[in-house]
Amino acid sequence: MDKSGQAYWYAVLKLVAGILGVWALVSYGFGILLAPALNNIMIGGYPFGFWWAQQGSMYVFIALIFIYARLMGNLDRKFDVHEE
Amino acid sequence: MELQTLTYLVVGATFALYIGIAIWARAGSTKDFYVAGGGVHPVTNGMATAADWMSAASFISMAGLISNMGYGGGLFLMGWTGGYVLMACLLAPYLRKFGKFTVPAFIADRYYSKTAAAVAVICLLVMSITYIIGQMTGVGVTFSRFLGVTNETGIYLGMGIVFCYAVFGGMKGITYTQVAQYCVLISAYTIPAIFISFQLTGIPLPQLGLGGTLAGTDTTLLARLDQVVTDIGFGQYTTSVAGSTLNMFVYTISLMIGTAGLPHVIIRFFTVPTVAAARSSAGWALVFIAILYTTAPAVAAMARYNLISTVHPNVLTGEQLVVQDGGLVYDQRPDWMQRWEVTGLLRWEDKNNDGRIQYYNDRNPAMAERAAAVGWAGNELTVNADIIVLANPEIALLPNWVIALVAAGGVAAALSTAAGLLLAISSAFSHDLLKKIFMPTLSEKGELMAGKIAMAFSIVLAGWLGLNPPGFAAGTVALAFGIAACSIFPALMMGIFNKKMNKEGAIAGMIAGLIVTLFYVFAHKGIFFVKGTEYLGLIGGANSFFGITPEAFGTIGALVNFGTAYVVSKITPACPEHITHMVEDVRTPRGSKAIDGAH
């Protein structure tokens, strides 16, 4: 792989790591491990930890995919590897 | 109109629609049969993927399980949606760039090995059949109630109908049929939820209603529900975890990576026009899925509340629940209970002979004592979790047309997924196994025929096993995800992210992951899910591995897969250079070509 190709791949890995970091934080973090602590906070009638497990994480997942698609598109163009 | 007649009408009309579409779009060539001619728009594809994905487990079974489990049920919600993030970031765009249209075809080329492909096909077949058993369980529940037939007849009917449109339609038929099915099942799911949310909280949007206050009071629904369930001896709704936190954690992982490794879902991302479209398609699929998945927890909590307030009328008056002469008088039970009693999925047994229904957690010693003090002699009502969603509109006394619509939705959910899975089975068997490995001279016609025979065989097998299912629909389906998680997902991921992974590593990894997982699952559920062949003694009792349930074990299998693959790849010949170049090429979007359907 040439230099620019390698730089592109590292940029991709960095982006994916960021996306998956948030992904793990909202589900395994807020939704499971931290849920008992967060349940002390009430948001709109929901205990907050419960909300993350049964509502919030799903909204974040959707946002993450579209953010990922968008940022990947930018990366593709920046490194000039986008589809014609 | 009579409920029974209305149900026949609505279910019949939706069937006619699906079959009509399937015939209208009947597939011609083999390529058409599998990938619908290449160019499907991301939004259309997302909707079809959503229908394909949301099976009887999601539609019929999941909310019922959440209803029983409370907070811990969130593992299904997070697990079955979070997998799409993995799919979008880790697999879909790269597999699309690769330009093959089945998972085994990718494995065969990436691992330069027919053996690897054959192993992948075996993993895929085991996974798909397990999945279809879950669907057949769902079909059985739906038909047994709504068409007034036995569970068995329901399964036979479902088998016949799935066979018809999977075999005669192909993917093109299925893509557009599935768009129609999505529309049917999502309205069937959300309409009753909106009605019920409005009834209970005055807020029509179920996602907000779940956090709302009960109409006419200043207590929130969830707080009241917590109070009511703990009053009758169950764990608090908003904090209960089934098993341990560790089990919830690995269960969620298993469902997530299983989702990303599901061949019948991945196949969808081969049918979009570009790599960029593959990325956003996963997002669209998740949007359509989340409409149901964010509604499900509201359905679950409200159904639990409605069910308990039906059998304990004191819930509504605010009086004590556990009292002498508490509980609903059996002879005054609502019609829906009588209707479900016929199916055997809801049962009442008058243990203290007082003619009233006492529903509580008699396995909680403190509760059992309190109950005994007021003359209750044990829990008298058993409700199968799989009936909750279907019975939900009846419990809330909604109009008959809503009940009929839910029946149609349940059937749509079960059939659409079964059809998508059958297609994956048929292409894996006829194309990847027969044509590519054992019978290279097979004609196109012969291949199609072999595919159809494989479908027919799988339907019969799954239907037969579905007569004695290994668990609730969602539980059985979770097992299938565990199998995908332990076998397919690691092989795909390493194929893209580890240039050095060689065929020996991948093959050993898949085999080790699959064997370890099946060994643990079969110990609990019987060898190939045949009842009576469980061998729990051999593994030291149920959930003996750190309290992990068989449904969650796919995560452990995946770790075994990754570990084995890594070690074996280090001590066997390195991956050839042209393969590392190919992997590098897959990592950049440029030069993605139309799907390589020529064979």
JSON list of C-alpha atoms in Angstrom, two decimals, chain B residues 99-310:
[
{"chain": "B", "resi": 99, "resn": "GLY", "atom": "CA", "xyz": [-18.25, -7.23, -5.20]},
{"chain": "B", "resi": 100, "resn": "LYS", "atom": "CA", "xyz": [-19.34, -10.77, -4.40]},
{"chain": "B", "resi": 101, "resn": "PHE", "atom": "CA", "xyz": [-22.92, -11.39, -3.52]},
{"chain": "B", "resi": 102, "resn": "THR", "atom": "CA", "xyz": [-22.82, -14.02, -0.81]},
{"chain": "B", "resi": 103, "resn": "VAL", "atom": "CA", "xyz": [-20.87, -14.39, 2.42]},
{"chain": "B", "resi": 104, "resn": "PRO", "atom": "CA", "xyz": [-19.30, -17.75, 1.53]},
{"chain": "B", "resi": 105, "resn": "ALA", "atom": "CA", "xyz": [-18.15, -16.28, -1.80]},
{"chain": "B", "resi": 106, "resn": "PHE", "atom": "CA", "xyz": [-16.29, -13.59, 0.12]},
{"chain": "B", "resi": 107, "resn": "ILE", "atom": "CA", "xyz": [-14.79, -16.18, 2.49]},
{"chain": "B", "resi": 108, "resn": "ALA", "atom": "CA", "xyz": [-13.74, -18.38, -0.45]},
{"chain": "B", "resi": 109, "resn": "ASP", "atom": "CA", "xyz": [-11.83, -15.59, -2.18]},
{"chain": "B", "resi": 110, "resn": "ARG", "atom": "CA", "xyz": [-10.44, -13.83, 0.85]},
{"chain": "B", "resi": 111, "resn": "TYR", "atom": "CA", "xyz": [-9.18, -17.04, 2.39]},
{"chain": "B", "resi": 112, "resn": "TYR", "atom": "CA", "xyz": [-8.27, -18.56, -1.00]},
{"chain": "B", "resi": 113, "resn": "SER", "atom": "CA", "xyz": [-9.82, -21.80, 0.07]},
{"chain": "B", "resi": 114, "resn": "LYS", "atom": "CA", "xyz": [-12.82, -23.93, -0.78]},
{"chain": "B", "resi": 115, "resn": "THR", "atom": "CA", "xyz": [-12.60, -25.57, 2.62]},
{"chain": "B", "resi": 116, "resn": "ALA", "atom": "CA", "xyz": [-13.04, -22.18, 4.31]},
{"chain": "B", "resi": 117, "resn": "ALA", "atom": "CA", "xyz": [-16.10, -21.56, 2.15]},
{"chain": "B", "resi": 118, "resn": "ALA", "atom": "CA", "xyz": [-17.53, -24.97, 2.98]},
{"chain": "B", "resi": 119, "resn": "VAL", "atom": "CA", "xyz": [-17.06, -24.32, 6.71]},
{"chain": "B", "resi": 120, "resn": "ALA", "atom": "CA", "xyz": [-18.76, -20.94, 6.31]},
{"chain": "B", "resi": 121, "resn": "VAL", "atom": "CA", "xyz": [-21.69, -22.58, 4.52]},
{"chain": "B", "resi": 122, "resn": "ILE", "atom": "CA", "xyz": [-22.08, -25.07, 7.35]},
{"chain": "B", "resi": 123, "resn": "CYS", "atom": "CA", "xyz": [-22.06, -22.27, 9.96]},
{"chain": "B", "resi": 124, "resn": "LEU", "atom": "CA", "xyz": [-24.58, -20.39, 7.88]},
{"chain": "B", "resi": 125, "resn": "LEU", "atom": "CA", "xyz": [-26.90, -23.35, 7.51]},
{"chain": "B", "resi": 126, "resn": "VAL", "atom": "CA", "xyz": [-26.87, -24.15, 11.24]},
{"chain": "B", "resi": 127, "resn": "MET", "atom": "CA", "xyz": [-27.54, -20.51, 12.04]},
{"chain": "B", "resi": 128, "resn": "SER", "atom": "CA", "xyz": [-30.32, -20.05, 9.48]},
{"chain": "B", "resi": 129, "resn": "ILE", "atom": "CA", "xyz": [-32.18, -23.20, 10.43]},
{"chain": "B", "resi": 130, "resn": "THR", "atom": "CA", "xyz": [-32.09, -22.24, 14.12]},
{"chain": "B", "resi": 131, "resn": "TYR", "atom": "CA", "xyz": [-33.42, -18.84, 13.15]},
{"chain": "B", "resi": 132, "resn": "ILE", "atom": "CA", "xyz": [-36.27, -20.29, 11.09]},
{"chain": "B", "resi": 133, "resn": "ILE", "atom": "CA", "xyz": [-37.29, -22.55, 13.99]},
{"chain": "B", "resi": 134, "resn": "GLY", "atom": "CA", "xyz": [-37.88, -19.34, 15.95]},
{"chain": "B", "resi": 135, "resn": "GLN", "atom": "CA", "xyz": [-39.99, -17.96, 13.11]},
{"chain": "B", "resi": 136, "resn": "MET", "atom": "CA", "xyz": [-42.05, -21.11, 12.95]},
{"chain": "B", "resi": 137, "resn": "THR", "atom": "CA", "xyz": [-42.71, -20.84, 16.69]},
{"chain": "B", "resi": 138, "resn": "GLY", "atom": "CA", "xyz": [-44.02, -17.33, 16.06]},
{"chain": "B", "resi": 139, "resn": "VAL", "atom": "CA", "xyz": [-46.15, -18.40, 13.10]},
{"chain": "B", "resi": 140, "resn": "GLY", "atom": "CA", "xyz": [-47.59, -21.19, 15.22]},
{"chain": "B", "resi": 141, "resn": "VAL", "atom": "CA", "xyz": [-48.57, -18.79, 18.02]},
{"chain": "B", "resi": 142, "resn": "THR", "atom": "CA", "xyz": [-50.15, -16.33, 15.59]},
{"chain": "B", "resi": 143, "resn": "PHE", "atom": "CA", "xyz": [-52.21, -18.84, 13.67]},
{"chain": "B", "resi": 144, "resn": "SER", "atom": "CA", "xyz": [-53.27, -20.85, 16.68]},
{"chain": "B", "resi": 145, "resn": "ARG", "atom": "CA", "xyz": [-54.98, -17.83, 18.14]},
{"chain": "B", "resi": 146, "resn": "PHE", "atom": "CA", "xyz": [-56.29, -15.91, 15.17]},
{"chain": "B", "resi": 147, "resn": "LEU", "atom": "CA", "xyz": [-57.39, -18.61, 12.81]},
{"chain": "B", "resi": 148, "resn": "GLY", "atom": "CA", "xyz": [-58.64, -20.78, 15.64]},
{"chain": "B", "resi": 149, "resn": "VAL", "atom": "CA", "xyz": [-56.45, -23.73, 14.65]},
{"chain": "B", "resi": 150, "resn": "THR", "atom": "CA", "xyz": [-53.99, -25.74, 16.70]},
{"chain": "B", "resi": 151, "resn": "ASN", "atom": "CA", "xyz": [-50.37, -24.73, 17.01]},
{"chain": "B", "resi": 152, "resn": "GLU", "atom": "CA", "xyz": [-49.38, -27.62, 14.74]},
{"chain": "B", "resi": 153, "resn": "THR", "atom": "CA", "xyz": [-51.76, -26.72, 11.92]},
{"chain": "B", "resi": 154, "resn": "GLY", "atom": "CA", "xyz": [-50.56, -23.13, 12.21]},
{"chain": "B", "resi": 155, "resn": "ILE", "atom": "CA", "xyz": [-46.99, -24.22, 11.61]},
{"chain": "B", "resi": 156, "resn": "TYR", "atom": "CA", "xyz": [-47.94, -26.37, 8.60]},
{"chain": "B", "resi": 157, "resn": "LEU", "atom": "CA", "xyz": [-49.87, -23.49, 7.03]},
{"chain": "B", "resi": 158, "resn": "GLY", "atom": "CA", "xyz": [-46.95, -21.13, 7.56]},
{"chain": "B", "resi": 159, "resn": "MET", "atom": "CA", "xyz": [-44.54, -23.60, 5.98]},
{"chain": "B", "resi": 160, "resn": "GLY", "atom": "CA", "xyz": [-46.63, -23.78, 2.83]},
{"chain": "B", "resi": 161, "resn": "ILE", "atom": "CA", "xyz": [-46.93, -20.05, 2.41]},
{"chain": "B", "resi": 162, "resn": "VAL", "atom": "CA", "xyz": [-43.27, -19.27, 3.05]},
{"chain": "B", "resi": 163, "resn": "PHE", "atom": "CA", "xyz": [-42.34, -21.92, 0.52]},
{"chain": "B", "resi": 164, "resn": "CYS", "atom": "CA", "xyz": [-44.57, -20.42, -2.15]},
{"chain": "B", "resi": 165, "resn": "TYR", "atom": "CA", "xyz": [-43.17, -16.98, -2.26]},
{"chain": "B", "resi": 166, "resn": "ALA", "atom": "CA", "xyz": [-39.58, -17.72, -1.41]},
{"chain": "B", "resi": 167, "resn": "VAL", "atom": "CA", "xyz": [-39.43, -20.30, -4.19]},
{"chain": "B", "resi": 168, "resn": "PHE", "atom": "CA", "xyz": [-41.43, -18.53, -6.86]},
{"chain": "B", "resi": 169, "resn": "GLY", "atom": "CA", "xyz": [-40.36, -14.98, -6.09]},
{"chain": "B", "resi": 170, "resn": "GLY", "atom": "CA", "xyz": [-36.63, -14.78, -5.54]},
{"chain": "B", "resi": 171, "resn": "MET", "atom": "CA", "xyz": [-35.00, -11.63, -4.20]},
{"chain": "B", "resi": 172, "resn": "LYS", "atom": "CA", "xyz": [-36.72, -9.16, -6.47]},
{"chain": "B", "resi": 173, "resn": "GLY", "atom": "CA", "xyz": [-40.08, -10.43, -5.42]},
{"chain": "B", "resi": 174, "resn": "ILE", "atom": "CA", "xyz": [-38.83, -10.42, -1.87]},
{"chain": "B", "resi": 175, "resn": "THR", "atom": "CA", "xyz": [-37.41, -6.88, -1.96]},
{"chain": "B", "resi": 176, "resn": "TYR", "atom": "CA", "xyz": [-40.70, -5.32, -2.98]},
{"chain": "B", "resi": 177, "resn": "THR", "atom": "CA", "xyz": [-42.81, -7.79, -1.04]},
{"chain": "B", "resi": 178, "resn": "GLN", "atom": "CA", "xyz": [-40.78, -6.84, 1.98]},
{"chain": "B", "resi": 179, "resn": "VAL", "atom": "CA", "xyz": [-41.42, -3.15, 1.51]},
{"chain": "B", "resi": 180, "resn": "ALA", "atom": "CA", "xyz": [-45.13, -3.99, 1.59]},
{"chain": "B", "resi": 181, "resn": "GLN", "atom": "CA", "xyz": [-44.60, -6.21, 4.62]},
{"chain": "B", "resi": 182, "resn": "TYR", "atom": "CA", "xyz": [-42.74, -3.47, 6.41]},
{"chain": "B", "resi": 183, "resn": "CYS", "atom": "CA", "xyz": [-45.67, -1.13, 5.97]},
{"chain": "B", "resi": 184, "resn": "VAL", "atom": "CA", "xyz": [-48.12, -3.73, 7.25]},
{"chain": "B", "resi": 185, "resn": "LEU", "atom": "CA", "xyz": [-46.09, -4.75, 10.25]},
{"chain": "B", "resi": 186, "resn": "ILE", "atom": "CA", "xyz": [-45.08, -1.28, 11.36]},
{"chain": "B", "resi": 187, "resn": "SER", "atom": "CA", "xyz": [-48.65, 0.00, 11.30]},
{"chain": "B", "resi": 188, "resn": "ALA", "atom": "CA", "xyz": [-49.80, -3.14, 13.06]},
{"chain": "B", "resi": 189, "resn": "TYR", "atom": "CA", "xyz": [-47.26, -2.50, 15.78]},
{"chain": "B", "resi": 190, "resn": "THR", "atom": "CA", "xyz": [-47.56, 1.23, 16.26]},
{"chain": "B", "resi": 191, "resn": "ILE", "atom": "CA", "xyz": [-51.32, 1.78, 15.93]},
{"chain": "B", "resi": 192, "resn": "PRO", "atom": "CA", "xyz": [-52.28, -0.25, 19.01]},
{"chain": "B", "resi": 193, "resn": "ALA", "atom": "CA", "xyz": [-49.30, 1.22, 20.88]},
{"chain": "B", "resi": 194, "resn": "ILE", "atom": "CA", "xyz": [-50.53, 4.74, 20.15]},
{"chain": "B", "resi": 195, "resn": "PHE", "atom": "CA", "xyz": [-54.06, 3.86, 21.26]},
{"chain": "B", "resi": 196, "resn": "ILE", "atom": "CA", "xyz": [-52.82, 2.31, 24.50]},
{"chain": "B", "resi": 197, "resn": "SER", "atom": "CA", "xyz": [-50.35, 5.05, 25.28]},
{"chain": "B", "resi": 198, "resn": "PHE", "atom": "CA", "xyz": [-53.11, 7.60, 24.83]},
{"chain": "B", "resi": 199, "resn": "GLN", "atom": "CA", "xyz": [-55.53, 5.61, 26.99]},
{"chain": "B", "resi": 200, "resn": "LEU", "atom": "CA", "xyz": [-53.07, 5.30, 29.85]},
{"chain": "B", "resi": 201, "resn": "THR", "atom": "CA", "xyz": [-51.14, 8.56, 29.82]},
{"chain": "B", "resi": 202, "resn": "GLY", "atom": "CA", "xyz": [-52.93, 10.91, 27.46]},
{"chain": "B", "resi": 203, "resn": "ILE", "atom": "CA", "xyz": [-49.76, 11.09, 25.34]},
{"chain": "B", "resi": 204, "resn": "PRO", "atom": "CA", "xyz": [-50.17, 9.53, 21.89]},
{"chain": "B", "resi": 205, "resn": "LEU", "atom": "CA", "xyz": [-46.47, 8.99, 21.20]},
{"chain": "B", "resi": 206, "resn": "PRO", "atom": "CA", "xyz": [-45.55, 5.73, 22.97]},
{"chain": "B", "resi": 207, "resn": "GLN", "atom": "CA", "xyz": [-41.88, 6.74, 23.29]},
{"chain": "B", "resi": 208, "resn": "LEU", "atom": "CA", "xyz": [-42.95, 9.68, 25.45]},
{"chain": "B", "resi": 209, "resn": "GLY", "atom": "CA", "xyz": [-45.97, 7.96, 26.96]},
{"chain": "B", "resi": 210, "resn": "LEU", "atom": "CA", "xyz": [-43.68, 5.42, 28.60]},
{"chain": "B", "resi": 211, "resn": "GLY", "atom": "CA", "xyz": [-42.20, 8.27, 30.60]},
{"chain": "B", "resi": 212, "resn": "GLY", "atom": "CA", "xyz": [-45.59, 9.94, 31.09]},
{"chain": "B", "resi": 213, "resn": "THR", "atom": "CA", "xyz": [-47.86, 10.19, 34.11]},
{"chain": "B", "resi": 214, "resn": "LEU", "atom": "CA", "xyz": [-50.94, 8.00, 34.39]},
{"chain": "B", "resi": 215, "resn": "ALA", "atom": "CA", "xyz": [-54.04, 9.85, 33.26]},
{"chain": "B", "resi": 216, "resn": "GLY", "atom": "CA", "xyz": [-55.92, 11.38, 36.17]},
{"chain": "B", "resi": 217, "resn": "THR", "atom": "CA", "xyz": [-53.07, 10.94, 38.65]},
{"chain": "B", "resi": 218, "resn": "ASP", "atom": "CA", "xyz": [-49.69, 12.56, 39.29]},
{"chain": "B", "resi": 219, "resn": "THR", "atom": "CA", "xyz": [-47.74, 9.28, 39.45]},
{"chain": "B", "resi": 220, "resn": "THR", "atom": "CA", "xyz": [-45.61, 8.32, 36.48]},
{"chain": "B", "resi": 221, "resn": "LEU", "atom": "CA", "xyz": [-46.48, 5.10, 34.69]},
{"chain": "B", "resi": 222, "resn": "LEU", "atom": "CA", "xyz": [-43.09, 3.59, 35.47]},
{"chain": "B", "resi": 223, "resn": "ALA", "atom": "CA", "xyz": [-43.21, 4.52, 39.15]},
{"chain": "B", "resi": 224, "resn": "ARG", "atom": "CA", "xyz": [-46.70, 3.04, 39.50]},
{"chain": "B", "resi": 225, "resn": "LEU", "atom": "CA", "xyz": [-45.63, -0.08, 37.62]},
{"chain": "B", "resi": 226, "resn": "ASP", "atom": "CA", "xyz": [-42.62, -0.51, 39.91]},
{"chain": "B", "resi": 227, "resn": "GLN", "atom": "CA", "xyz": [-44.97, -0.25, 42.87]},
{"chain": "B", "resi": 228, "resn": "VAL", "atom": "CA", "xyz": [-47.52, -2.70, 41.49]},
{"chain": "B", "resi": 229, "resn": "VAL", "atom": "CA", "xyz": [-45.05, -5.40, 40.47]},
{"chain": "B", "resi": 230, "resn": "THR", "atom": "CA", "xyz": [-43.18, -5.23, 43.76]},
{"chain": "B", "resi": 231, "resn": "ASP", "atom": "CA", "xyz": [-46.53, -5.40, 45.59]},
{"chain": "B", "resi": 232, "resn": "ILE", "atom": "CA", "xyz": [-47.12, -8.83, 44.10]},
{"chain": "B", "resi": 233, "resn": "GLY", "atom": "CA", "xyz": [-43.59, -10.01, 44.71]},
{"chain": "B", "resi": 234, "resn": "PHE", "atom": "CA", "xyz": [-41.77, -9.40, 41.41]},
{"chain": "B", "resi": 235, "resn": "GLY", "atom": "CA", "xyz": [-38.53, -7.45, 41.03]},
{"chain": "B", "resi": 236, "resn": "GLN", "atom": "CA", "xyz": [-38.76, -3.71, 40.36]},
{"chain": "B", "resi": 237, "resn": "TYR", "atom": "CA", "xyz": [-39.59, -3.14, 36.68]},
{"chain": "B", "resi": 238, "resn": "THR", "atom": "CA", "xyz": [-37.09, -0.38, 35.99]},
{"chain": "B", "resi": 239, "resn": "THR", "atom": "CA", "xyz": [-34.09, -2.10, 37.59]},
{"chain": "B", "resi": 240, "resn": "SER", "atom": "CA", "xyz": [-34.56, -5.89, 37.26]},
{"chain": "B", "resi": 241, "resn": "VAL", "atom": "CA", "xyz": [-31.79, -7.70, 35.47]},
{"chain": "B", "resi": 242, "resn": "ALA", "atom": "CA", "xyz": [-32.34, -11.27, 34.30]},
{"chain": "B", "resi": 243, "resn": "GLY", "atom": "CA", "xyz": [-29.36, -13.19, 35.60]},
{"chain": "B", "resi": 244, "resn": "SER", "atom": "CA", "xyz": [-26.23, -11.19, 36.34]},
{"chain": "B", "resi": 245, "resn": "THR", "atom": "CA", "xyz": [-24.99, -7.89, 34.94]},
{"chain": "B", "resi": 246, "resn": "LEU", "atom": "CA", "xyz": [-22.17, -9.89, 33.33]},
{"chain": "B", "resi": 247, "resn": "ASN", "atom": "CA", "xyz": [-24.73, -12.04, 31.53]},
{"chain": "B", "resi": 248, "resn": "MET", "atom": "CA", "xyz": [-26.62, -8.97, 30.31]},
{"chain": "B", "resi": 249, "resn": "PHE", "atom": "CA", "xyz": [-23.32, -7.54, 29.07]},
{"chain": "B", "resi": 250, "resn": "VAL", "atom": "CA", "xyz": [-22.22, -10.58, 27.06]},
{"chain": "B", "resi": 251, "resn": "TYR", "atom": "CA", "xyz": [-25.79, -11.27, 25.89]},
{"chain": "B", "resi": 252, "resn": "THR", "atom": "CA", "xyz": [-25.89, -7.78, 24.39]},
{"chain": "B", "resi": 253, "resn": "ILE", "atom": "CA", "xyz": [-22.49, -8.27, 22.74]},
{"chain": "B", "resi": 254, "resn": "SER", "atom": "CA", "xyz": [-23.61, -11.59, 21.30]},
{"chain": "B", "resi": 255, "resn": "LEU", "atom": "CA", "xyz": [-26.73, -10.07, 19.74]},
{"chain": "B", "resi": 256, "resn": "MET", "atom": "CA", "xyz": [-24.77, -7.11, 18.36]},
{"chain": "B", "resi": 257, "resn": "ILE", "atom": "CA", "xyz": [-21.99, -9.03, 16.67]},
{"chain": "B", "resi": 258, "resn": "GLY", "atom": "CA", "xyz": [-24.46, -11.70, 15.63]},
{"chain": "B", "resi": 259, "resn": "THR", "atom": "CA", "xyz": [-26.45, -9.00, 13.83]},
{"chain": "B", "resi": 260, "resn": "ALA", "atom": "CA", "xyz": [-23.35, -7.86, 12.00]},
{"chain": "B", "resi": 261, "resn": "GLY", "atom": "CA", "xyz": [-22.61, -11.44, 10.99]},
{"chain": "B", "resi": 262, "resn": "LEU", "atom": "CA", "xyz": [-26.06, -12.40, 9.74]},
{"chain": "B", "resi": 263, "resn": "PRO", "atom": "CA", "xyz": [-25.69, -13.50, 6.15]},
{"chain": "B", "resi": 264, "resn": "HIS", "atom": "CA", "xyz": [-29.27, -12.72, 5.14]},
{"chain": "B", "resi": 265, "resn": "VAL", "atom": "CA", "xyz": [-28.86, -9.14, 6.33]},
{"chain": "B", "resi": 266, "resn": "ILE", "atom": "CA", "xyz": [-25.36, -8.63, 4.94]},
{"chain": "B", "resi": 267, "resn": "ILE", "atom": "CA", "xyz": [-26.58, -9.84, 1.55]},
{"chain": "B", "resi": 268, "resn": "ARG", "atom": "CA", "xyz": [-28.75, -6.72, 1.47]},
{"chain": "B", "resi": 269, "resn": "PHE", "atom": "CA", "xyz": [-25.71, -4.49, 1.32]},
{"chain": "B", "resi": 270, "resn": "PHE", "atom": "CA", "xyz": [-24.47, -6.21, -1.80]},
{"chain": "B", "resi": 271, "resn": "THR", "atom": "CA", "xyz": [-27.52, -4.94, -3.62]},
{"chain": "B", "resi": 272, "resn": "VAL", "atom": "CA", "xyz": [-26.92, -1.19, -3.27]},
{"chain": "B", "resi": 273, "resn": "PRO", "atom": "CA", "xyz": [-25.27, 0.71, -6.13]},
{"chain": "B", "resi": 274, "resn": "THR", "atom": "CA", "xyz": [-22.13, 2.10, -4.40]},
{"chain": "B", "resi": 275, "resn": "VAL", "atom": "CA", "xyz": [-19.87, 1.76, -1.36]},
{"chain": "B", "resi": 276, "resn": "ALA", "atom": "CA", "xyz": [-21.17, 5.09, -0.05]},
{"chain": "B", "resi": 277, "resn": "ALA", "atom": "CA", "xyz": [-24.72, 3.77, -0.39]},
{"chain": "B", "resi": 278, "resn": "ALA", "atom": "CA", "xyz": [-23.76, 0.67, 1.59]},
{"chain": "B", "resi": 279, "resn": "ARG", "atom": "CA", "xyz": [-22.76, 2.91, 4.51]},
{"chain": "B", "resi": 280, "resn": "SER", "atom": "CA", "xyz": [-25.93, 4.95, 4.58]},
{"chain": "B", "resi": 281, "resn": "SER", "atom": "CA", "xyz": [-28.18, 1.95, 3.83]},
{"chain": "B", "resi": 282, "resn": "ALA", "atom": "CA", "xyz": [-27.38, 0.52, 7.24]},
{"chain": "B", "resi": 283, "resn": "GLY", "atom": "CA", "xyz": [-28.50, 3.83, 8.74]},
{"chain": "B", "resi": 284, "resn": "TRP", "atom": "CA", "xyz": [-31.79, 3.79, 6.84]},
{"chain": "B", "resi": 285, "resn": "ALA", "atom": "CA", "xyz": [-32.41, 0.21, 7.84]},
{"chain": "B", "resi": 286, "resn": "LEU", "atom": "CA", "xyz": [-31.88, 1.20, 11.47]},
{"chain": "B", "resi": 287, "resn": "VAL", "atom": "CA", "xyz": [-34.25, 4.17, 11.20]},
{"chain": "B", "resi": 288, "resn": "PHE", "atom": "CA", "xyz": [-37.05, 1.88, 10.06]},
{"chain": "B", "resi": 289, "resn": "ILE", "atom": "CA", "xyz": [-36.14, -0.73, 12.66]},
{"chain": "B", "resi": 290, "resn": "ALA", "atom": "CA", "xyz": [-35.96, 1.80, 15.48]},
{"chain": "B", "resi": 291, "resn": "ILE", "atom": "CA", "xyz": [-39.54, 2.90, 14.86]},
{"chain": "B", "resi": 292, "resn": "LEU", "atom": "CA", "xyz": [-40.57, -0.51, 16.13]},
{"chain": "B", "resi": 293, "resn": "TYR", "atom": "CA", "xyz": [-37.75, -0.94, 18.62]},
{"chain": "B", "resi": 294, "resn": "THR", "atom": "CA", "xyz": [-38.34, 2.32, 20.48]},
{"chain": "B", "resi": 295, "resn": "THR", "atom": "CA", "xyz": [-42.08, 1.53, 20.59]},
{"chain": "B", "resi": 296, "resn": "ALA", "atom": "CA", "xyz": [-41.49, -1.97, 21.98]},
{"chain": "B", "resi": 297, "resn": "PRO", "atom": "CA", "xyz": [-40.49, -0.95, 25.53]},
{"chain": "B", "resi": 298, "resn": "ALA", "atom": "CA", "xyz": [-43.67, 1.13, 25.78]},
{"chain": "B", "resi": 299, "resn": "VAL", "atom": "CA", "xyz": [-45.74, -1.82, 24.57]},
{"chain": "B", "resi": 300, "resn": "ALA", "atom": "CA", "xyz": [-43.96, -4.01, 27.11]},
{"chain": "B", "resi": 301, "resn": "ALA", "atom": "CA", "xyz": [-44.48, -1.79, 30.15]},
{"chain": "B", "resi": 302, "resn": "MET", "atom": "CA", "xyz": [-48.06, -0.87, 29.25]},
{"chain": "B", "resi": 303, "resn": "ALA", "atom": "CA", "xyz": [-49.01, -4.48, 28.57]},
{"chain": "B", "resi": 304, "resn": "ARG", "atom": "CA", "xyz": [-47.60, -5.46, 31.96]},
{"chain": "B", "resi": 305, "resn": "TYR", "atom": "CA", "xyz": [-49.56, -2.72, 33.65]},
{"chain": "B", "resi": 306, "resn": "ASN", "atom": "CA", "xyz": [-52.77, -3.52, 31.79]},
{"chain": "B", "resi": 307, "resn": "LEU", "atom": "CA", "xyz": [-52.43, -7.23, 32.42]},
{"chain": "B", "resi": 308, "resn": "ILE", "atom": "CA", "xyz": [-51.93, -6.79, 36.14]},
{"chain": "B", "resi": 309, "resn": "SER", "atom": "CA", "xyz": [-54.70, -4.25, 36.47]},
{"chain": "B", "resi": 310, "resn": "THR", "atom": "CA", "xyz": [-57.04, -6.62, 34.64]}
]
